XYZ file of C-alpha atoms in Angstrom:
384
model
C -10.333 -3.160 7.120
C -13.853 -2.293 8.651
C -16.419 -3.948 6.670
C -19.921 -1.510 7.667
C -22.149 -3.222 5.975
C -22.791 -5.468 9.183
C -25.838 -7.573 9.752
C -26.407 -7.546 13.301
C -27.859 -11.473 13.820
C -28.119 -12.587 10.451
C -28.934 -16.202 9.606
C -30.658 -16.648 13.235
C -33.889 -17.858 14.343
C -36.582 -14.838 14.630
C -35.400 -14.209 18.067
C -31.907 -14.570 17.962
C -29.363 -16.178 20.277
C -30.406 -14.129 22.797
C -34.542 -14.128 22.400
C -34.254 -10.421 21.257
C -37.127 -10.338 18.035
C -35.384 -9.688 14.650
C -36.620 -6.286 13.024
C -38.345 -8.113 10.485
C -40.153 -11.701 9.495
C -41.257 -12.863 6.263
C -43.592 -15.300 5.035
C -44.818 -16.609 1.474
C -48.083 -17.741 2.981
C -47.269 -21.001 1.567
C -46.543 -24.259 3.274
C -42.656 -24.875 4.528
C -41.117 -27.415 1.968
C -39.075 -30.007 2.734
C -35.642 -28.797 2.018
C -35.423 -24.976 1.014
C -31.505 -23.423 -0.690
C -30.000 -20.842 1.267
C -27.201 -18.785 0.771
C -25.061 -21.163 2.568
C -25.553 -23.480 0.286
C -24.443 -21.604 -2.260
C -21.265 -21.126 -0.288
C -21.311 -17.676 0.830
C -21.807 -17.238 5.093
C -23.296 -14.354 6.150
C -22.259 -15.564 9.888
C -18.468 -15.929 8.709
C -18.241 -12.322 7.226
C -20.136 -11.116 10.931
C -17.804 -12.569 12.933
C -14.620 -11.315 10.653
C -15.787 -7.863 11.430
C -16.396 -8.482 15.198
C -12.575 -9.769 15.183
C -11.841 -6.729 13.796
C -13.479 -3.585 15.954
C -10.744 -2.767 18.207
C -8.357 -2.450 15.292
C -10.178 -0.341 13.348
C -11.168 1.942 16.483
C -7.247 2.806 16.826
C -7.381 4.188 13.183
C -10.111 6.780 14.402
C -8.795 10.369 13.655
C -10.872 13.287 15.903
C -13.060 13.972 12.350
C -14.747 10.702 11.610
C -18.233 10.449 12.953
C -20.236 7.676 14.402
C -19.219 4.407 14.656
C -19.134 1.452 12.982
C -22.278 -0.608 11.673
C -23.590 2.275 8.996
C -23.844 1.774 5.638
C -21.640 4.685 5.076
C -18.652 6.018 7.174
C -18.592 9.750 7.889
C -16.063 12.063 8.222
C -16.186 15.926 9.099
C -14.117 18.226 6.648
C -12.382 20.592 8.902
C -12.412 23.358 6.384
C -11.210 26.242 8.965
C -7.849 25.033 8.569
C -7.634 25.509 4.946
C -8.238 28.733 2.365
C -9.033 26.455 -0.756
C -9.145 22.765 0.548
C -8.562 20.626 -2.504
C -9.320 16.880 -1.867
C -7.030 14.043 -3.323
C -8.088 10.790 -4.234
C -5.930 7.551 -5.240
C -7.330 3.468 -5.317
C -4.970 0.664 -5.612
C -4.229 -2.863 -4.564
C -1.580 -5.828 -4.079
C -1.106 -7.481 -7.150
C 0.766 -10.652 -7.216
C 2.178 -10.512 -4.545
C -0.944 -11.867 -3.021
C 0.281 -14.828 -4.211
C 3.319 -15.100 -1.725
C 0.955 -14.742 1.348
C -1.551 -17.345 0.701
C 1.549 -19.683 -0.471
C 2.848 -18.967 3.168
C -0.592 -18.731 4.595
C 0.825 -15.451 6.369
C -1.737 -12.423 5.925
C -0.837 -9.910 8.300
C 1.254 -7.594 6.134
C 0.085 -7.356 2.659
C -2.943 -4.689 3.961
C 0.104 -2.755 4.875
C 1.626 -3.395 1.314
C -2.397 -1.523 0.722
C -2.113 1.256 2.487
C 1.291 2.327 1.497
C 0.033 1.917 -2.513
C -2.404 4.253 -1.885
C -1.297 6.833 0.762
C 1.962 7.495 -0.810
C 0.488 8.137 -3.958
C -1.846 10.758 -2.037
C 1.225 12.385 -0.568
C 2.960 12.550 -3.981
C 0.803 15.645 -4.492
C 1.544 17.354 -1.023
C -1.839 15.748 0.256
C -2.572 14.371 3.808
C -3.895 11.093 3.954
C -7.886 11.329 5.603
C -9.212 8.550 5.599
C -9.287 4.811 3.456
C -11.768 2.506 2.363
C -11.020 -1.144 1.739
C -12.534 -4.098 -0.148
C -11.735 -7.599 0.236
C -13.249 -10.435 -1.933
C -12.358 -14.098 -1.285
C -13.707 -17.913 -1.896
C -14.263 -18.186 1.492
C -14.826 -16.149 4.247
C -12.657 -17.826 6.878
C -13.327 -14.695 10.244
C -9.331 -15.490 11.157
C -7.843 -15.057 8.011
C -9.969 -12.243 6.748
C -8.746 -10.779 10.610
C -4.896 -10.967 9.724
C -6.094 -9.071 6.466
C -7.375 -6.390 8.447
C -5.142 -6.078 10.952
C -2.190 -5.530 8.942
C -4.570 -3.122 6.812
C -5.254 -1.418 10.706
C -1.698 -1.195 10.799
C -0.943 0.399 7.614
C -3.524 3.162 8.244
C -2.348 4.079 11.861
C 1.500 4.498 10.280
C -0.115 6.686 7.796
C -2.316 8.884 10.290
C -4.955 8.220 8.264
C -8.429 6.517 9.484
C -10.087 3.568 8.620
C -13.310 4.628 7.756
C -15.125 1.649 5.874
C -14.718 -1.306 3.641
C -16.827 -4.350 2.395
C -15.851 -8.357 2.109
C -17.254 -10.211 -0.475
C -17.630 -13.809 -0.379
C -17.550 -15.471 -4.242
C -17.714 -19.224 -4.361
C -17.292 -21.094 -7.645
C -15.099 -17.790 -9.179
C -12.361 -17.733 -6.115
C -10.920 -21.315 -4.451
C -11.564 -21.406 -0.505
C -8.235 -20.030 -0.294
C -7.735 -17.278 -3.229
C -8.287 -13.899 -2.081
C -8.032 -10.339 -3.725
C -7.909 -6.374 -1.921
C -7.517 -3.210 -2.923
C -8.581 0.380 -1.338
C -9.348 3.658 -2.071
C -7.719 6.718 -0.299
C -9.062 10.444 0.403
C -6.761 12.953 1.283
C -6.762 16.942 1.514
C -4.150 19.600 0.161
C -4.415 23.400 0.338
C -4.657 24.611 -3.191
C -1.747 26.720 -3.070
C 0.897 24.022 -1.462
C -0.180 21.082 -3.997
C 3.244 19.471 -5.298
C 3.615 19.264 -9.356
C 6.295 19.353 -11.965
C 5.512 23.159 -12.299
C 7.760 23.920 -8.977
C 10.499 21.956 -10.090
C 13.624 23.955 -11.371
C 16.883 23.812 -12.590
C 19.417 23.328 -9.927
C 17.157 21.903 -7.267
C 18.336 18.385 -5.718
C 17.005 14.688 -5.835
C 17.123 13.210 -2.551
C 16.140 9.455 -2.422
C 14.473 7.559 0.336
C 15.066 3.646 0.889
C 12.204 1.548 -0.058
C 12.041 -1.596 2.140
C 12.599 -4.148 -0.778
C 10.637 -5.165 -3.878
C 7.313 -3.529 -2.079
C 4.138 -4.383 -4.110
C 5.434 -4.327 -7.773
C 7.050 -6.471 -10.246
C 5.760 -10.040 -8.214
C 4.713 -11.810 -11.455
C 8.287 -11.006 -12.859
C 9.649 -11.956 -9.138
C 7.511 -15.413 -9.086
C 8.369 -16.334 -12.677
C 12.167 -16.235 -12.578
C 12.644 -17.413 -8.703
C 9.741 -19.969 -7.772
C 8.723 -20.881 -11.427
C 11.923 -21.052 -13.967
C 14.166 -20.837 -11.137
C 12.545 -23.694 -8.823
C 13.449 -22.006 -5.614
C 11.333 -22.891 -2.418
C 9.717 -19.937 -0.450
C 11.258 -21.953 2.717
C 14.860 -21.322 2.068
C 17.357 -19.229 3.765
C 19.209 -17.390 1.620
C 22.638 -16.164 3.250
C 22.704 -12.710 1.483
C 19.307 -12.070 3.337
C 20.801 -12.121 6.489
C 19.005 -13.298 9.986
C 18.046 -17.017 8.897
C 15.568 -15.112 6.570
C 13.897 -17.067 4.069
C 12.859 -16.434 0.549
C 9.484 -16.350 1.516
C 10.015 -13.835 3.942
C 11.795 -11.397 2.274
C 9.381 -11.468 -0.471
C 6.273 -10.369 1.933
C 8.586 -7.774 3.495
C 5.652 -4.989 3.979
C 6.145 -1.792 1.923
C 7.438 1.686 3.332
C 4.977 3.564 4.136
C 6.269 7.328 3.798
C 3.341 9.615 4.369
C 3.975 11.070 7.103
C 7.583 11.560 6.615
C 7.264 13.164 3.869
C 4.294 15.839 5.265
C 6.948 16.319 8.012
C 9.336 16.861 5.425
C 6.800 19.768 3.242
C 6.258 21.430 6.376
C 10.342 21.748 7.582
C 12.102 22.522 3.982
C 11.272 23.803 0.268
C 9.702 20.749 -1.279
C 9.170 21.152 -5.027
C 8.079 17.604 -5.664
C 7.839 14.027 -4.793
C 7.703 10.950 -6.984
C 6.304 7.206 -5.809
C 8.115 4.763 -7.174
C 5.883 1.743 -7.856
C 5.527 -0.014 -11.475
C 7.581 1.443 -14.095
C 10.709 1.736 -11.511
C 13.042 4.993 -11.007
C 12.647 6.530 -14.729
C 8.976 5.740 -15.609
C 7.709 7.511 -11.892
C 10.257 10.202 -11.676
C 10.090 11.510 -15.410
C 6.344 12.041 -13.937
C 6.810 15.037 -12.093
C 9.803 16.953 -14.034
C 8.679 19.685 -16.608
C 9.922 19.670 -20.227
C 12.363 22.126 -20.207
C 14.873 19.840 -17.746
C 16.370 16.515 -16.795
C 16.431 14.548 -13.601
C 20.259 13.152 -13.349
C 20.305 10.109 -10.303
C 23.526 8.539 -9.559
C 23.397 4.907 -9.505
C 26.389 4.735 -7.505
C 25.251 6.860 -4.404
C 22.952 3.680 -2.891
C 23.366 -0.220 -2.899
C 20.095 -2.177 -3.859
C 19.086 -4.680 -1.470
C 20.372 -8.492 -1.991
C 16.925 -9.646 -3.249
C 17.217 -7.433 -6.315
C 20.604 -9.165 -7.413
C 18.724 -12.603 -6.525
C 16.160 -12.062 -9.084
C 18.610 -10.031 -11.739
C 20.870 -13.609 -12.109
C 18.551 -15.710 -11.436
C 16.253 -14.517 -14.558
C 19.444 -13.118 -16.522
C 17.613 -9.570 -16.321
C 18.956 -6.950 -18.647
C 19.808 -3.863 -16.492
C 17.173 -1.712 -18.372
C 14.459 -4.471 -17.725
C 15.537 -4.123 -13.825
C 15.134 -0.666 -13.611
C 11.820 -0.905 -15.580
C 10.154 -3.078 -13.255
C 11.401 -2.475 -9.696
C 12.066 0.251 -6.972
C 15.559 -0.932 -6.768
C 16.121 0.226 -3.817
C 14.609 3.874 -4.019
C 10.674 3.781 -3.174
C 9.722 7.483 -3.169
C 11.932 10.479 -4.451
C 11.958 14.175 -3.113
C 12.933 17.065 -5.264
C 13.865 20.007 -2.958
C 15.501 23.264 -3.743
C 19.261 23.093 -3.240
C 19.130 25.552 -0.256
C 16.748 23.357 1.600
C 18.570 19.976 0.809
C 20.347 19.543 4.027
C 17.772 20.088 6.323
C 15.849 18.129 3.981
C 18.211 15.579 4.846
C 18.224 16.313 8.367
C 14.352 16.064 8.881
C 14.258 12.013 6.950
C 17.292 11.456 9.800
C 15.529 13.204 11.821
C 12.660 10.702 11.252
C 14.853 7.364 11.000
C 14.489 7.562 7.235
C 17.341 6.329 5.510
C 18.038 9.271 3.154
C 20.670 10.970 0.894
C 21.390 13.329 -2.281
C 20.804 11.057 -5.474
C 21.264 13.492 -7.937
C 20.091 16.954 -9.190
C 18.081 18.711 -11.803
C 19.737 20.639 -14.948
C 18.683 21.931 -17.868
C 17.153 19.210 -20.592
C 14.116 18.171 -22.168
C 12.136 16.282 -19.366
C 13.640 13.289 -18.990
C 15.744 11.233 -16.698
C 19.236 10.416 -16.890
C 20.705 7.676 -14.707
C 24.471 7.504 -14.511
C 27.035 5.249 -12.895
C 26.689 1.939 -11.339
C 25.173 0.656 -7.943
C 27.385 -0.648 -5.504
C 28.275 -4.375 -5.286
C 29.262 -6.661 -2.707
């Protein structure tokens, strides 16, 4: 998170800390009362948001791709279009944020991952279309402006872009006393990318007989959380400090709920550039069926086999624990799947190879036959 806007000494004496003049004074021409209202007062600190973004320059700066221009400070980032590598550059653009699962991390007080949970929203979409992530903007408003805290954001945020390949360029914190508490906080960001006109990914290239290869998500990632916090911390009275066995490594409820989301970008470019990608589908709210029926043309069906993956534990937790129809399940979460590839059925094992290749945990969900755009899931998952 790089928040430009930056005031360089503001809220100091006319000559600042160091006796350098400010660029400007102001007067009234009327005598100093008593006891003037600033902004402090009103309980935003301009100091606060300066020092946040001080904490936060060397992050940032290992987001920078070779494009971006200038540094940070202006009131707008730039970044140089290299057009020479493209015929017909088209440029991609996707916003998102966190939800509830906000929630979870100021509950725990732990903020370093959910700007990764950011990222991933909004760079996978981008790739969805056969786009490479550019660069990301991000926007952070909060109660309080506490420099640390707002740092963790950022860092994890930092993080999430440098997995992606994709820079940092800007961002803005707002401060909003009286409609946030001290420790409520919201972000979301918004993503540019770039696609050659004649590679972009749709449901136009899918085609009978192609195959649906699924890559694991990492958990819940950054969907379903009012569903999640409903049925295990509010009907279901669990604690976020827990350990739950099926979790494995003494890991806590808490925990496994802020897991950070998979960020796939650059897998999947890899995976454009090595094999015959027709199409790829995010899966985010709305689950396997509502994101996958996205990208399949009318005149067929996406078939995925339930019982070629095993959801993680935490999906089973929340299933008994809120005596979730099936159907709701698969509505609301990834389970287990968070983005989908359709490639043609020539392509699919080196398709396979290249997520291996990669560390991606991948395999052959299904395929694509003749129907009337929808999708079809058969069998069950794996238990135990």
């Amino acid at each position: 998170m790089t928040h430009v806007s930056e005031r360089s000494g503001a809220g100091s004496s006319p000559t600042g800390a160091g006796g350098d003049r400010q660029p400007w004074t102001a007067g009234t021409g009327r005598p100093a009362r008593k006891r003037s209202v600033s902004y402090a007062d009103a309980g935003v600190s301009i100091e606060a948001g300066d020092r946040a973004v001080e904490l936060l320059k060397s992050k940032v700066r290992q987001t920078r791709r070779p494009e971006v221009m200038g540094d940070l400070g202006g009131f707008a980032g730039l970044f140089r279009l290299d057009t020479g590598k493209y015929q017909n550059p088209i440029l991609a653009s996707s916003t998102d944020g966190v939800g509830t699962k906000l929630v979870i991390a100021q509950q725990m007080d732990i903020h370093d991952t959910v700007g990764i949970d950011l990222v991933a929203m909004v760079v996978d979409d981008l790739v969805a279309c056969g786009a490479e992530p550019l660069f990301l903007l991000d926007y952070i408003a909060t109660g309080e402006v506490v420099p640390d805290k707002v740092a963790e954001i950022g860092a994890g945020i930092a993080d999430g872009c440098r997995y992606a390949g994709c820079a940092l360029l800007g961002g803005e914190t707002a401060e909003h006393p009286g409609v946030l508490r001290p420790d409520e906080y919201d972000i979301s960001a918004t993503g540019v990318g770039v696609v050659e006109e004649s590679e972009i990914l749709s449901s136009e290239r899918v085609e009978v007989g192609d195959v649906v290869i699924a890559m694991r998500s990492s958990g819940l990632h950054s969907n379903g959380y009012s569903l999640v916090r409903h049925v295990l911390l509010g009907a279901g009275r669990m604690r976020l400090d827990v350990v739950i066995d099926d979790f494995g490594r003494q890991r806590t409820l808490g925990e496994e709920l802020l897991t950070p989301t998979k960020i796939y970008a650059q897998d999947c470019l890899k995976l454009i550039a090595e094999a015959e990608v027709r199409a790829l589908a995010h899966v985010t709210g709305g689950g396997i069926p509502g994101n996958l029926v996205r990208i399949l043309p009318e005149h067929v069906d996406a078939v995925v086999n339930r019982s070629t993956w095993k959801p993680q534990p935490v999906f089973d937790l929340i299933q008994s624990k809120g005596r979730i129809e099936d159907v709701e399940m698969e509505a609301t979460f990834n389970m287990g799947v968070g983005m989908f590839a359709i490639v043609s059925a020539e392509d699919a094992d080196r398709a396979l190879a290249t997520l291996t290749g990669r560390g991606v945990d991948a395999w052959q969900a299904g395929e694509i036959i003749e129907g009337s755009g929808n999708v079809q899931m058969i069998g069950q998952h794996t238990r135990g």
